[in-house]
Amino acid sequence: MSKYLILIYEAEAPYETATPELFGEITQEHDTFSAQVEQHGVTLLGGEALQPTGTATSVRGGSEVTDGPFVETKEALGGYYLIDAPDLDAALAVGKLCPARFGGVEVRPVMTFD
Amino acid sequence: MTVPDTSAVAAAVADAHRREWALVLAATVRVTRDLDAAEECAQDAFAAALIDWQVHGVPARPGAWLTTTAKRRALNVVRHRGVEHRYLPLLVEEETTPGPGDLVDDEPGLSDDRLRLIVTCCHPALDRSAQVALTLRLMCGLSTADVARAFLVGEATMAARITRAKKKIAVARIPYRVPSAAELPERVDAVLSVVHLLFTTGHTTPAGTELVRRDLVLRAVELCRMLRRLLPRDPAVAGLLALLLLTDARRDTRTAPDGRLVLLEEQDRSRWDRQAIAEGAALVREALSSRPPPRYALQAAIAAVHAESPTWNDTDWHEIVALYGVLTQLWPSPVVALNRAVAIGFARGAAAGLAELDALAGERQLAGYGYLPAARADFLRRLGRVAEARAAYTQALSLTENTVERDFLTGRLGELGGTPV
């Protein structure tokens, strides 16, 4: 088994204007996703949603503190899931299930240090 | 068994390399679970054959001899792996117990290691250029230098591309296994795209002086034949093999002895490869019987109409327009629409074709595509609209780097009293 991080990159604007109904719908999608993961032989190790990039602060070189994320892009990292999967095909199957209606996800293997 | 001379042995080894490389490597990867080590062991086996076959004669089944030798070396390598190898990311082993979605042994080729290897080379997590490079290197056993030459990039660039792709396979744990029945069609489709790209790159090289790179074409046809043996009931495979055979059947007539481009209209049909056409046509009929028909089968059907037409004037353009119609319905694409427009020009006249082409003028995907102005130029020329035809030929010239195609366009432009800028 190997660990993979599913990074959810989405446009932030739709969330700023989302109605409570839409939020409810998306939360439901994530609950459904979490319930389905195990059918693919994959374990969900953790996951969080992030506050929008407007709340981010960057630190460079250990001292220089600046407002905002490192790169301003149309789609920003909005959350992640950490999974344990037998191989990339299983991780991608779960990545395809992951809700990301305003963008997409990136599946990255986690580096291991034995 | 008679002991052959040196040149006969060298020829036998070269022949075995062409035919059996993928088989030897694919079986060896199962042992090493590391592509680089497996490649080394397979290369060693071919080197050993040069010496051994000189002494003991060429074995009855060279592939089996080479596989056994390579696997024996691989076992040695695995046994002597030092500490530095302990943390090497290895290819994911195949599941030993088949799951519900797994394939049962109803198709013999599905247990073949070569299928495992080629779907790994063409895994969707690798970019297309890496898929193509890995396929040539691992399935066809081409050296990195040869792969680089085939795609007109420097050897260092190609070496880096191959290394990156192998690293991704190991680190991201792209599994070395035949996909489940549910995934198989999509994965086979990716493999077929790579084989098709190899063929088209060989058939008309995007840049350079030769119209055809014969080696790439032959490799693509061989790979496709191998897939056909491994997946004999897959209609998409049958369709692609038909397309390659029917297209390649015209190989000897596509250029004049002086290297000039010869259009389909002017090709000497008596020199087309009748055997390839017969084989291709039979495959088309088989592939078209599946519903929906595979994309390559429809393209092959169009090629078959041309191949089976005794002369250019006998061409059944209405049939071709109808086939392009089905193709655009199932797989809408501006390039297919362009071909359909050209066929309409022949079925219903140049004016009708030109109208169809002009309807495509706004297509962004065709913006840098030289065949659109070239097709317009031809219809304008047939309609006697000389000035517009000249402008279109000039535009087409600005969009192709292939010397043979450039010469053809320059010739047409010259006939209309124009000169390239």
Short mmCIF file of C-alpha atoms in Angstrom, two decimals:
data_model
loop_
_atom_site.label_atom_id
_atom_site.label_comp_id
_atom_site.label_asym_id
_atom_site.label_seq_id
_atom_site.Cartn_x
_atom_site.Cartn_y
_atom_site.Cartn_z
CA MET A 1 0.00 0.00 0.00
CA SER A 2 1.15 3.55 -0.75
CA LYS A 3 0.00 6.91 0.44
CA TYR A 4 -1.35 9.43 -2.04
CA LEU A 5 -2.59 12.95 -1.48
CA ILE A 6 -5.64 13.99 -3.45
CA LEU A 7 -5.35 17.76 -3.84
CA ILE A 8 -8.59 19.50 -4.70
CA TYR A 9 -8.05 22.53 -6.92
CA GLU A 10 -11.11 24.60 -7.58
CA ALA A 11 -12.20 28.11 -8.48
CA GLU A 12 -12.98 29.99 -5.28
CA ALA A 13 -15.57 32.44 -6.60
CA PRO A 14 -18.47 29.94 -6.80
CA TYR A 15 -18.03 29.14 -3.11
CA GLU A 16 -18.14 32.84 -2.16
CA THR A 17 -21.57 33.18 -3.72
CA ALA A 18 -22.88 29.69 -2.93
CA THR A 19 -26.29 29.35 -1.28
CA PRO A 20 -26.71 27.24 1.85
CA GLU A 21 -28.51 24.68 -0.36
CA LEU A 22 -25.46 24.37 -2.64
CA PHE A 23 -23.14 24.02 0.35
CA GLY A 24 -25.39 21.29 1.68
CA GLU A 25 -25.34 19.51 -1.65
CA ILE A 26 -21.53 19.62 -1.86
CA THR A 27 -21.15 18.44 1.74
CA GLN A 28 -23.44 15.54 0.89
CA GLU A 29 -21.22 14.72 -2.11
CA HIS A 30 -18.15 14.58 0.11
CA ASP A 31 -19.96 12.31 2.58
CA THR A 32 -20.95 9.99 -0.27
CA PHE A 33 -17.35 10.04 -1.54
CA SER A 34 -15.95 9.10 1.88
CA ALA A 35 -18.38 6.20 2.08
CA GLN A 36 -17.44 4.87 -1.38
CA VAL A 37 -13.65 4.93 -1.05
CA GLU A 38 -13.34 1.55 0.66
CA GLN A 39 -15.08 -0.25 -2.19
CA HIS A 40 -11.93 0.45 -4.20
CA GLY A 41 -9.62 -1.20 -1.69
CA VAL A 42 -8.50 2.25 -0.54
CA THR A 43 -8.39 3.63 3.02
CA LEU A 44 -9.14 7.26 3.81
CA LEU A 45 -6.46 8.45 6.24
CA GLY A 46 -7.60 12.04 6.55
CA GLY A 47 -8.77 15.13 4.77
CA GLU A 48 -9.55 18.77 5.36
CA ALA A 49 -11.15 21.68 3.58
CA LEU A 50 -9.12 24.89 3.55
CA GLN A 51 -10.21 28.49 4.05
CA PRO A 52 -9.96 30.49 0.80
CA THR A 53 -6.61 31.89 -0.39
CA GLY A 54 -7.63 35.37 0.82
CA THR A 55 -6.83 34.13 4.32
CA ALA A 56 -3.39 32.79 3.35
CA THR A 57 -0.10 34.35 4.40
CA SER A 58 3.18 33.40 2.78
CA VAL A 59 6.55 33.19 4.48
CA ARG A 60 9.67 33.17 2.33
CA GLY A 61 13.24 32.58 3.35
CA GLY A 62 12.13 32.15 6.94
CA SER A 63 11.53 35.87 7.54
CA GLU A 64 9.77 37.67 4.71
CA VAL A 65 6.07 37.60 5.49
CA THR A 66 3.66 38.58 2.72
CA ASP A 67 -0.02 38.65 2.21
CA GLY A 68 -1.65 35.96 0.05
CA PRO A 69 -0.65 32.62 -1.40
CA PHE A 70 2.62 32.04 -3.34
CA VAL A 71 0.93 32.02 -6.69
CA GLU A 72 -2.31 33.65 -7.69
CA THR A 73 -4.12 31.21 -9.95
CA LYS A 74 -7.65 30.81 -11.18
CA GLU A 75 -7.95 27.53 -9.32
CA ALA A 76 -6.60 27.25 -5.80
CA LEU A 77 -5.95 24.42 -3.39
CA GLY A 78 -9.22 24.19 -1.51
CA GLY A 79 -8.81 20.95 0.39
CA TYR A 80 -7.25 17.52 0.38
CA TYR A 81 -7.70 13.86 1.21
CA LEU A 82 -4.88 11.60 2.30
CA ILE A 83 -5.45 8.02 1.18
CA ASP A 84 -3.71 4.67 1.35
CA ALA A 85 -4.07 2.78 -1.95
CA PRO A 86 -2.56 -0.42 -3.41
CA ASP A 87 -1.45 1.33 -6.62
CA LEU A 88 -1.98 4.37 -8.84
CA ASP A 89 -4.96 2.83 -10.64
CA ALA A 90 -6.83 2.47 -7.34
CA ALA A 91 -5.79 5.99 -6.27
CA LEU A 92 -7.00 7.41 -9.59
CA ALA A 93 -10.31 5.54 -9.31
CA VAL A 94 -10.84 7.33 -5.99
CA GLY A 95 -9.57 10.61 -7.48
CA LYS A 96 -12.27 10.34 -10.14
CA LEU A 97 -14.92 9.99 -7.43
CA CYS A 98 -13.69 13.00 -5.47
CA PRO A 99 -16.11 15.95 -5.68
CA ALA A 100 -14.53 19.00 -7.38
CA ARG A 101 -17.28 20.56 -9.48
CA PHE A 102 -15.49 23.93 -9.85
CA GLY A 103 -12.14 22.46 -10.88
CA GLY A 104 -10.36 19.15 -10.55
CA VAL A 105 -8.07 17.08 -8.41
CA GLU A 106 -4.41 16.16 -8.55
CA VAL A 107 -3.23 12.79 -7.24
CA ARG A 108 0.33 12.82 -5.88
CA PRO A 109 2.28 9.96 -4.31
CA VAL A 110 3.52 10.82 -0.83
CA MET A 111 7.27 10.49 -0.39
CA THR A 112 8.34 7.85 2.09
CA PHE A 113 11.47 7.93 4.23
CA ASP A 114 12.30 4.52 5.67
CA MET B 1 21.67 -28.88 -35.74
CA THR B 2 24.39 -27.38 -37.91
CA VAL B 3 26.64 -24.69 -36.52
CA PRO B 4 26.05 -21.53 -38.55
CA ASP B 5 28.66 -18.94 -39.51
CA THR B 6 29.07 -15.62 -37.75
CA SER B 7 26.95 -13.56 -40.11
CA ALA B 8 24.12 -16.10 -40.01
CA VAL B 9 24.15 -15.99 -36.19
CA ALA B 10 24.20 -12.20 -36.18
CA ALA B 11 21.25 -12.18 -38.57
CA ALA B 12 19.36 -14.70 -36.41
CA VAL B 13 19.96 -12.60 -33.28
CA ALA B 14 18.88 -9.41 -35.08
CA ASP B 15 15.74 -11.17 -36.30
CA ALA B 16 15.00 -12.49 -32.81
CA HIS B 17 15.53 -8.97 -31.43
CA ARG B 18 12.93 -7.58 -33.79
CA ARG B 19 10.40 -10.35 -33.14
CA GLU B 20 10.97 -11.36 -29.54
CA TRP B 21 12.33 -8.32 -27.68
CA ALA B 22 8.98 -7.41 -26.09
CA LEU B 23 8.33 -11.01 -25.06
CA VAL B 24 11.76 -11.35 -23.43
CA LEU B 25 11.59 -7.99 -21.65
CA ALA B 26 7.97 -8.38 -20.50
CA ALA B 27 8.72 -11.77 -18.91
CA THR B 28 11.91 -10.44 -17.28
CA VAL B 29 10.12 -7.46 -15.72
CA ARG B 30 7.97 -9.95 -13.80
CA VAL B 31 11.17 -11.13 -12.09
CA THR B 32 13.04 -7.85 -11.49
CA ARG B 33 9.95 -5.64 -10.99
CA ASP B 34 12.24 -2.85 -12.16
CA LEU B 35 12.28 -1.73 -15.81
CA ASP B 36 15.94 -0.70 -15.97
CA ALA B 37 17.23 -3.95 -14.48
CA ALA B 38 14.96 -5.95 -16.77
CA GLU B 39 16.23 -4.07 -19.83
CA GLU B 40 19.83 -4.84 -18.84
CA CYS B 41 19.09 -8.54 -18.35
CA ALA B 42 17.28 -8.74 -21.68
CA GLN B 43 20.16 -6.98 -23.46
CA ASP B 44 22.61 -9.38 -21.80
CA ALA B 45 20.58 -12.32 -23.07
CA PHE B 46 20.78 -11.07 -26.67
CA ALA B 47 24.53 -10.49 -26.27
CA ALA B 48 24.92 -14.01 -24.87
CA ALA B 49 22.99 -15.40 -27.84
CA LEU B 50 25.60 -14.00 -30.23
CA ILE B 51 28.23 -16.21 -28.59
CA ASP B 52 26.17 -19.24 -27.56
CA TRP B 53 24.36 -19.72 -30.86
CA GLN B 54 27.75 -19.64 -32.60
CA VAL B 55 28.78 -22.67 -30.58
CA HIS B 56 25.52 -24.61 -30.16
CA GLY B 57 23.59 -23.42 -33.18
CA VAL B 58 20.44 -21.28 -33.35
CA PRO B 59 17.80 -22.86 -31.04
CA ALA B 60 14.49 -24.06 -32.46
CA ARG B 61 12.62 -21.47 -30.39
CA PRO B 62 14.91 -18.43 -30.06
CA GLY B 63 12.32 -16.49 -28.02
CA ALA B 64 12.12 -19.21 -25.38
CA TRP B 65 15.93 -19.48 -25.19
CA LEU B 66 16.30 -15.71 -24.79
CA THR B 67 13.52 -15.49 -22.20
CA THR B 68 15.01 -18.29 -20.10
CA THR B 69 18.47 -16.72 -20.28
CA ALA B 70 17.20 -13.23 -19.40
CA LYS B 71 15.07 -14.52 -16.51
CA ARG B 72 17.99 -16.52 -15.12
CA ARG B 73 20.09 -13.37 -15.11
CA ALA B 74 17.24 -11.47 -13.52
CA LEU B 75 17.00 -13.99 -10.69
CA ASN B 76 20.72 -13.50 -10.07
CA VAL B 77 20.32 -9.73 -10.04
CA VAL B 78 17.43 -9.94 -7.58
CA ARG B 79 19.34 -12.37 -5.33
CA HIS B 80 22.37 -10.10 -5.19
CA ARG B 81 20.53 -6.85 -4.70
CA GLY B 82 22.38 -4.88 -2.08
CA VAL B 83 21.15 -2.53 0.59
CA GLU B 84 21.08 0.35 -1.86
CA HIS B 85 18.29 -1.47 -3.67
CA ARG B 86 16.23 -2.08 -0.58
CA TYR B 87 14.38 1.21 -0.92
CA LEU B 88 14.10 1.15 -4.68
CA PRO B 89 10.46 1.66 -5.60
CA LEU B 90 9.47 -1.52 -7.43
CA LEU B 91 6.65 -2.10 -9.82
CA VAL B 92 3.46 -3.21 -8.16
CA GLU B 93 3.09 -6.98 -8.32
CA GLU B 94 0.04 -8.47 -9.80
CA GLU B 95 -2.78 -9.47 -7.48
CA THR B 96 -2.69 -13.24 -7.11
CA THR B 97 -6.39 -13.65 -6.41
CA PRO B 98 -8.66 -12.32 -9.16
CA GLY B 99 -11.33 -9.90 -7.98
CA PRO B 100 -14.90 -9.71 -9.25
CA GLY B 101 -14.00 -7.26 -12.05
CA ASP B 102 -10.97 -9.23 -13.19
CA LEU B 103 -10.76 -11.11 -16.42
CA VAL B 104 -11.08 -14.83 -16.47
CA ASP B 105 -9.01 -16.83 -18.95
CA ASP B 106 -11.49 -16.57 -21.79
CA GLU B 107 -9.02 -14.77 -23.99
CA PRO B 108 -5.59 -16.38 -24.21
CA GLY B 109 -3.61 -13.17 -24.81
CA LEU B 110 -4.83 -11.53 -21.61
CA SER B 111 -2.34 -13.56 -19.60
CA ASP B 112 0.49 -12.49 -21.93
CA ASP B 113 3.20 -10.40 -20.30
CA ARG B 114 3.47 -8.26 -23.43
CA LEU B 115 -0.05 -6.93 -22.87
CA ARG B 116 0.93 -6.05 -19.30
CA LEU B 117 3.98 -4.20 -20.61
CA ILE B 118 2.25 -2.23 -23.37
CA VAL B 119 -0.65 -1.04 -21.19
CA THR B 120 1.95 0.10 -18.66
CA CYS B 121 3.87 2.01 -21.37
CA CYS B 122 0.61 3.66 -22.47
CA HIS B 123 -0.83 4.34 -19.00
CA PRO B 124 -3.03 7.48 -19.04
CA ALA B 125 -0.99 8.96 -16.16
CA LEU B 126 1.95 9.34 -18.58
CA ASP B 127 1.90 12.09 -21.17
CA ARG B 128 1.52 11.10 -24.80
CA SER B 129 5.13 11.78 -25.79
CA ALA B 130 6.32 9.60 -22.89
CA GLN B 131 3.88 6.84 -23.87
CA VAL B 132 5.22 6.85 -27.42
CA ALA B 133 8.86 6.91 -26.33
CA LEU B 134 8.39 4.09 -23.82
CA THR B 135 6.51 1.97 -26.36
CA LEU B 136 9.33 2.28 -28.90
CA ARG B 137 12.00 1.69 -26.30
CA LEU B 138 10.40 -1.12 -24.27
CA MET B 139 8.10 -2.84 -26.78
CA CYS B 140 10.25 -2.47 -29.90
CA GLY B 141 13.66 -2.45 -28.21
CA LEU B 142 14.79 0.69 -30.03
CA SER B 143 17.81 2.47 -28.58
CA THR B 144 17.24 5.89 -27.05
CA ALA B 145 19.21 7.37 -29.96
CA ASP B 146 16.85 5.74 -32.48
CA VAL B 147 13.75 6.87 -30.56
CA ALA B 148 15.17 10.40 -30.48
CA ARG B 149 15.84 10.30 -34.22
CA ALA B 150 12.31 9.07 -34.93
CA PHE B 151 10.83 12.11 -33.20
CA LEU B 152 13.45 14.63 -34.30
CA VAL B 153 14.60 15.53 -30.80
CA GLY B 154 18.06 15.38 -29.28
CA GLU B 155 19.21 12.17 -27.64
CA ALA B 156 19.69 13.84 -24.25
CA THR B 157 16.14 15.21 -24.34
CA MET B 158 14.76 11.77 -25.19
CA ALA B 159 16.87 10.07 -22.54
CA ALA B 160 15.53 12.51 -19.94
CA ARG B 161 11.95 11.95 -21.12
CA ILE B 162 12.31 8.16 -20.83
CA THR B 163 13.98 8.37 -17.41
CA ARG B 164 11.23 10.66 -16.12
CA ALA B 165 8.52 8.32 -17.37
CA LYS B 166 10.17 5.24 -15.82
CA LYS B 167 10.55 7.10 -12.55
CA LYS B 168 6.89 8.04 -12.54
CA ILE B 169 5.89 4.41 -13.17
CA ALA B 170 7.92 3.29 -10.16
CA VAL B 171 7.29 6.16 -7.73
CA ALA B 172 3.59 6.73 -8.43
CA ARG B 173 3.19 2.93 -8.53
CA ILE B 174 1.63 2.49 -11.93
CA PRO B 175 0.78 -1.22 -11.70
CA TYR B 176 2.32 -3.83 -14.01
CA ARG B 177 -0.86 -5.71 -14.75
CA VAL B 178 -3.60 -6.27 -17.28
CA PRO B 179 -6.48 -3.92 -16.42
CA SER B 180 -9.83 -5.25 -15.25
CA ALA B 181 -12.55 -6.01 -17.80
CA ALA B 182 -14.21 -2.69 -16.94
CA GLU B 183 -11.04 -0.67 -17.60
CA LEU B 184 -9.73 -2.69 -20.52
CA PRO B 185 -11.48 -0.93 -23.45
CA GLU B 186 -10.27 2.52 -22.31
CA ARG B 187 -6.73 1.25 -21.75
CA VAL B 188 -6.62 -0.57 -25.09
CA ASP B 189 -7.85 2.63 -26.70
CA ALA B 190 -4.83 4.49 -25.26
CA VAL B 191 -2.52 1.79 -26.64
CA LEU B 192 -4.16 2.02 -30.06
CA SER B 193 -3.76 5.82 -30.07
CA VAL B 194 -0.03 5.39 -29.51
CA VAL B 195 0.28 2.78 -32.27
CA HIS B 196 -1.75 5.01 -34.59
CA LEU B 197 0.44 8.00 -33.76
CA LEU B 198 3.58 5.95 -34.48
CA PHE B 199 2.13 4.96 -37.82
CA THR B 200 1.04 8.46 -38.85
CA THR B 201 4.38 9.91 -37.74
CA GLY B 202 6.07 7.33 -39.95
CA HIS B 203 3.57 7.69 -42.79
CA THR B 204 3.96 11.46 -43.10
CA THR B 205 6.73 12.91 -41.01
CA PRO B 206 5.78 16.37 -39.75
CA ALA B 207 9.14 17.80 -40.78
CA GLY B 208 12.12 16.64 -42.74
CA THR B 209 12.92 15.56 -46.24
CA GLU B 210 11.48 12.03 -46.48
CA LEU B 211 7.74 11.61 -46.75
CA VAL B 212 7.79 8.17 -45.12
CA ARG B 213 9.85 6.80 -42.27
CA ARG B 214 9.53 3.17 -43.15
CA ASP B 215 10.95 1.88 -39.85
CA LEU B 216 8.23 3.59 -37.78
CA VAL B 217 5.50 2.35 -40.09
CA LEU B 218 6.76 -1.24 -39.86
CA ARG B 219 7.05 -1.05 -36.07
CA ALA B 220 3.49 0.25 -35.81
CA VAL B 221 2.14 -2.53 -38.04
CA GLU B 222 4.06 -5.16 -36.07
CA LEU B 223 2.75 -3.83 -32.75
CA CYS B 224 -0.76 -3.83 -34.11
CA ARG B 225 -0.40 -7.42 -35.34
CA MET B 226 0.83 -8.40 -31.89
CA LEU B 227 -2.22 -6.73 -30.29
CA ARG B 228 -4.44 -8.58 -32.74
CA ARG B 229 -2.92 -11.90 -31.62
CA LEU B 230 -3.33 -10.96 -27.95
CA LEU B 231 -6.88 -9.58 -28.30
CA PRO B 232 -8.31 -11.46 -31.28
CA ARG B 233 -11.92 -10.52 -30.49
CA ASP B 234 -11.40 -6.78 -29.96
CA PRO B 235 -13.07 -4.91 -32.85
CA ALA B 236 -11.08 -1.70 -32.20
CA VAL B 237 -7.80 -3.61 -32.66
CA ALA B 238 -9.12 -5.22 -35.86
CA GLY B 239 -10.20 -1.77 -37.07
CA LEU B 240 -6.81 -0.17 -36.48
CA LEU B 241 -4.91 -3.05 -38.09
CA ALA B 242 -7.22 -2.74 -41.11
CA LEU B 243 -6.60 1.01 -41.28
CA LEU B 244 -2.82 0.60 -41.11
CA LEU B 245 -2.76 -2.17 -43.74
CA LEU B 246 -5.06 -0.36 -46.16
CA THR B 247 -3.17 2.91 -45.82
CA ASP B 248 0.23 1.29 -46.07
CA ALA B 249 -0.85 -0.73 -49.14
CA ARG B 250 -0.33 2.48 -51.16
CA ARG B 251 3.22 3.04 -49.87
CA ASP B 252 5.04 2.46 -53.19
CA THR B 253 2.89 4.92 -55.10
CA ARG B 254 2.78 7.91 -52.74
CA THR B 255 6.00 9.44 -54.03
CA ALA B 256 7.52 9.54 -57.50
CA PRO B 257 11.05 8.13 -58.06
CA ASP B 258 12.39 11.68 -57.68
CA GLY B 259 10.70 12.00 -54.26
CA ARG B 260 7.78 14.15 -55.45
CA LEU B 261 4.39 13.71 -53.74
CA VAL B 262 1.85 11.81 -55.84
CA LEU B 263 -1.80 12.40 -54.92
CA LEU B 264 -4.30 9.55 -54.60
CA GLU B 265 -5.87 10.68 -57.86
CA GLU B 266 -2.64 10.13 -59.80
CA GLN B 267 -1.32 7.03 -58.02
CA ASP B 268 -0.66 3.87 -60.06
CA ARG B 269 -3.23 1.52 -58.53
CA SER B 270 -1.69 -1.54 -60.16
CA ARG B 271 1.22 -1.10 -57.74
CA TRP B 272 -0.90 -1.11 -54.61
CA ASP B 273 -0.28 -4.07 -52.28
CA ARG B 274 -3.25 -6.34 -53.10
CA GLN B 275 -2.48 -8.79 -50.32
CA ALA B 276 -2.52 -6.03 -47.69
CA ILE B 277 -5.76 -4.67 -49.18
CA ALA B 278 -7.45 -8.09 -49.04
CA GLU B 279 -6.36 -8.62 -45.45
CA GLY B 280 -7.41 -5.08 -44.47
CA ALA B 281 -10.80 -5.35 -46.17
CA ALA B 282 -11.58 -8.61 -44.36
CA LEU B 283 -10.66 -7.00 -41.03
CA VAL B 284 -12.87 -3.97 -41.81
CA ARG B 285 -15.89 -6.21 -42.36
CA GLU B 286 -15.24 -7.98 -39.08
CA ALA B 287 -14.69 -4.74 -37.11
CA LEU B 288 -17.72 -2.97 -38.57
CA SER B 289 -20.06 -5.70 -37.36
CA SER B 290 -19.72 -4.46 -33.76
CA ARG B 291 -22.07 -1.76 -32.46
CA PRO B 292 -21.22 1.09 -32.27
CA PRO B 293 -18.52 0.63 -34.90
CA PRO B 294 -15.04 1.53 -33.61
CA ARG B 295 -13.59 4.80 -34.89
CA TYR B 296 -10.61 3.17 -36.60
CA ALA B 297 -12.92 0.68 -38.32
CA LEU B 298 -14.86 3.56 -39.91
CA GLN B 299 -11.64 5.22 -41.02
CA ALA B 300 -10.50 1.86 -42.37
CA ALA B 301 -13.80 1.47 -44.22
CA ILE B 302 -13.12 4.78 -45.96
CA ALA B 303 -9.60 3.61 -46.86
CA ALA B 304 -11.14 0.36 -48.14
CA VAL B 305 -13.47 2.22 -50.51
CA HIS B 306 -10.39 3.86 -52.07
CA ALA B 307 -8.33 0.67 -52.03
CA GLU B 308 -11.01 -1.42 -53.73
CA SER B 309 -11.92 1.17 -56.35
CA PRO B 310 -10.30 0.21 -59.70
CA THR B 311 -9.76 3.85 -60.76
CA TRP B 312 -10.02 7.32 -59.25
CA ASN B 313 -13.11 8.03 -61.39
CA ASP B 314 -14.83 4.91 -60.05
CA THR B 315 -14.48 6.10 -56.44
CA ASP B 316 -17.81 5.84 -54.61
CA TRP B 317 -17.72 9.33 -53.08
CA HIS B 318 -21.30 9.11 -51.82
CA GLU B 319 -20.31 6.06 -49.75
CA ILE B 320 -17.29 7.97 -48.44
CA VAL B 321 -19.40 11.01 -47.52
CA ALA B 322 -21.83 8.68 -45.70
CA LEU B 323 -18.99 7.02 -43.74
CA TYR B 324 -17.57 10.43 -42.76
CA GLY B 325 -21.11 11.35 -41.69
CA VAL B 326 -21.22 8.40 -39.26
CA LEU B 327 -17.73 9.29 -38.07
CA THR B 328 -18.66 12.94 -37.33
CA GLN B 329 -21.79 11.81 -35.50
CA LEU B 330 -19.95 9.39 -33.22
CA TRP B 331 -16.68 11.32 -32.82
CA PRO B 332 -17.19 14.95 -33.81
CA SER B 333 -13.87 16.53 -34.75
CA PRO B 334 -12.95 19.46 -37.00
CA VAL B 335 -10.38 17.32 -38.85
CA VAL B 336 -13.01 14.69 -39.68
CA ALA B 337 -15.37 17.50 -40.74
CA LEU B 338 -12.61 18.79 -43.04
CA ASN B 339 -12.22 15.38 -44.66
CA ARG B 340 -15.97 15.09 -45.04
CA ALA B 341 -16.04 18.51 -46.75
CA VAL B 342 -13.37 17.36 -49.21
CA ALA B 343 -15.36 14.18 -49.96
CA ILE B 344 -18.48 16.30 -50.57
CA GLY B 345 -16.43 18.31 -53.06
CA PHE B 346 -15.82 15.16 -55.06
CA ALA B 347 -19.34 13.74 -54.63
CA ARG B 348 -21.28 16.91 -55.45
CA GLY B 349 -18.77 19.24 -57.11
CA ALA B 350 -16.06 21.71 -56.12
CA ALA B 351 -18.52 24.50 -55.27
CA ALA B 352 -20.35 22.30 -52.75
CA GLY B 353 -17.04 21.22 -51.23
CA LEU B 354 -15.82 24.79 -50.98
CA ALA B 355 -19.02 25.84 -49.18
CA GLU B 356 -18.49 23.04 -46.64
CA LEU B 357 -14.84 24.07 -46.16
CA ASP B 358 -15.73 27.72 -45.68
CA ALA B 359 -18.20 26.71 -42.99
CA LEU B 360 -15.18 25.38 -41.06
CA ALA B 361 -13.19 28.63 -41.37
CA GLY B 362 -13.92 29.66 -37.76
CA GLU B 363 -12.79 26.36 -36.20
CA ARG B 364 -10.04 27.24 -33.74
CA GLN B 365 -8.56 23.73 -33.89
CA LEU B 366 -8.00 24.11 -37.64
CA ALA B 367 -6.35 27.54 -37.36
CA GLY B 368 -2.80 26.23 -37.88
CA TYR B 369 -3.79 23.19 -39.92
CA GLY B 370 -2.23 23.32 -43.38
CA TYR B 371 -4.63 20.84 -44.99
CA LEU B 372 -7.56 23.31 -44.72
CA PRO B 373 -6.02 26.02 -46.99
CA ALA B 374 -4.57 23.26 -49.21
CA ALA B 375 -8.04 21.74 -49.72
CA ARG B 376 -9.57 25.20 -50.32
CA ALA B 377 -6.81 25.96 -52.82
CA ASP B 378 -7.60 22.79 -54.75
CA PHE B 379 -11.34 23.50 -55.01
CA LEU B 380 -10.69 27.15 -55.95
CA ARG B 381 -8.27 25.93 -58.65
CA ARG B 382 -10.89 23.53 -60.01
CA LEU B 383 -13.42 26.39 -60.06
CA GLY B 384 -10.96 28.60 -61.98
CA ARG B 385 -10.76 31.19 -59.16
CA VAL B 386 -7.02 31.59 -59.73
CA ALA B 387 -6.16 34.57 -57.51
CA GLU B 388 -7.95 33.07 -54.48
CA ALA B 389 -6.37 29.67 -55.17
CA ARG B 390 -2.91 31.28 -55.20
CA ALA B 391 -3.55 32.98 -51.87
CA ALA B 392 -4.74 29.68 -50.36
CA TYR B 393 -1.68 27.76 -51.64
CA THR B 394 0.56 30.45 -50.17
CA GLN B 395 -1.20 30.11 -46.82
CA ALA B 396 -0.91 26.30 -46.93
CA LEU B 397 2.82 26.63 -47.65
CA SER B 398 3.29 28.73 -44.55
CA LEU B 399 1.83 25.88 -42.46
CA THR B 400 3.87 22.82 -43.48
CA GLU B 401 7.50 21.98 -42.73
CA ASN B 402 7.53 18.74 -44.73
CA THR B 403 9.79 19.29 -47.75
CA VAL B 404 7.89 16.87 -50.01
CA GLU B 405 4.56 18.53 -49.23
CA ARG B 406 6.12 21.97 -49.69
CA ASP B 407 7.44 20.99 -53.12
CA PHE B 408 3.98 19.81 -54.14
CA LEU B 409 2.30 23.04 -53.01
CA THR B 410 5.00 25.17 -54.64
CA GLY B 411 4.46 23.22 -57.88
CA ARG B 412 0.71 23.87 -57.82
CA LEU B 413 1.31 27.52 -57.05
CA GLY B 414 3.72 27.73 -59.99
CA GLU B 415 1.10 26.21 -62.34
CA LEU B 416 -1.17 29.09 -61.37
CA GLY B 417 1.54 31.61 -62.15
CA GLY B 418 2.41 32.36 -58.53
CA THR B 419 5.66 32.17 -56.61
CA PRO B 420 6.05 31.36 -52.93
CA VAL B 421 6.85 34.31 -50.69
#
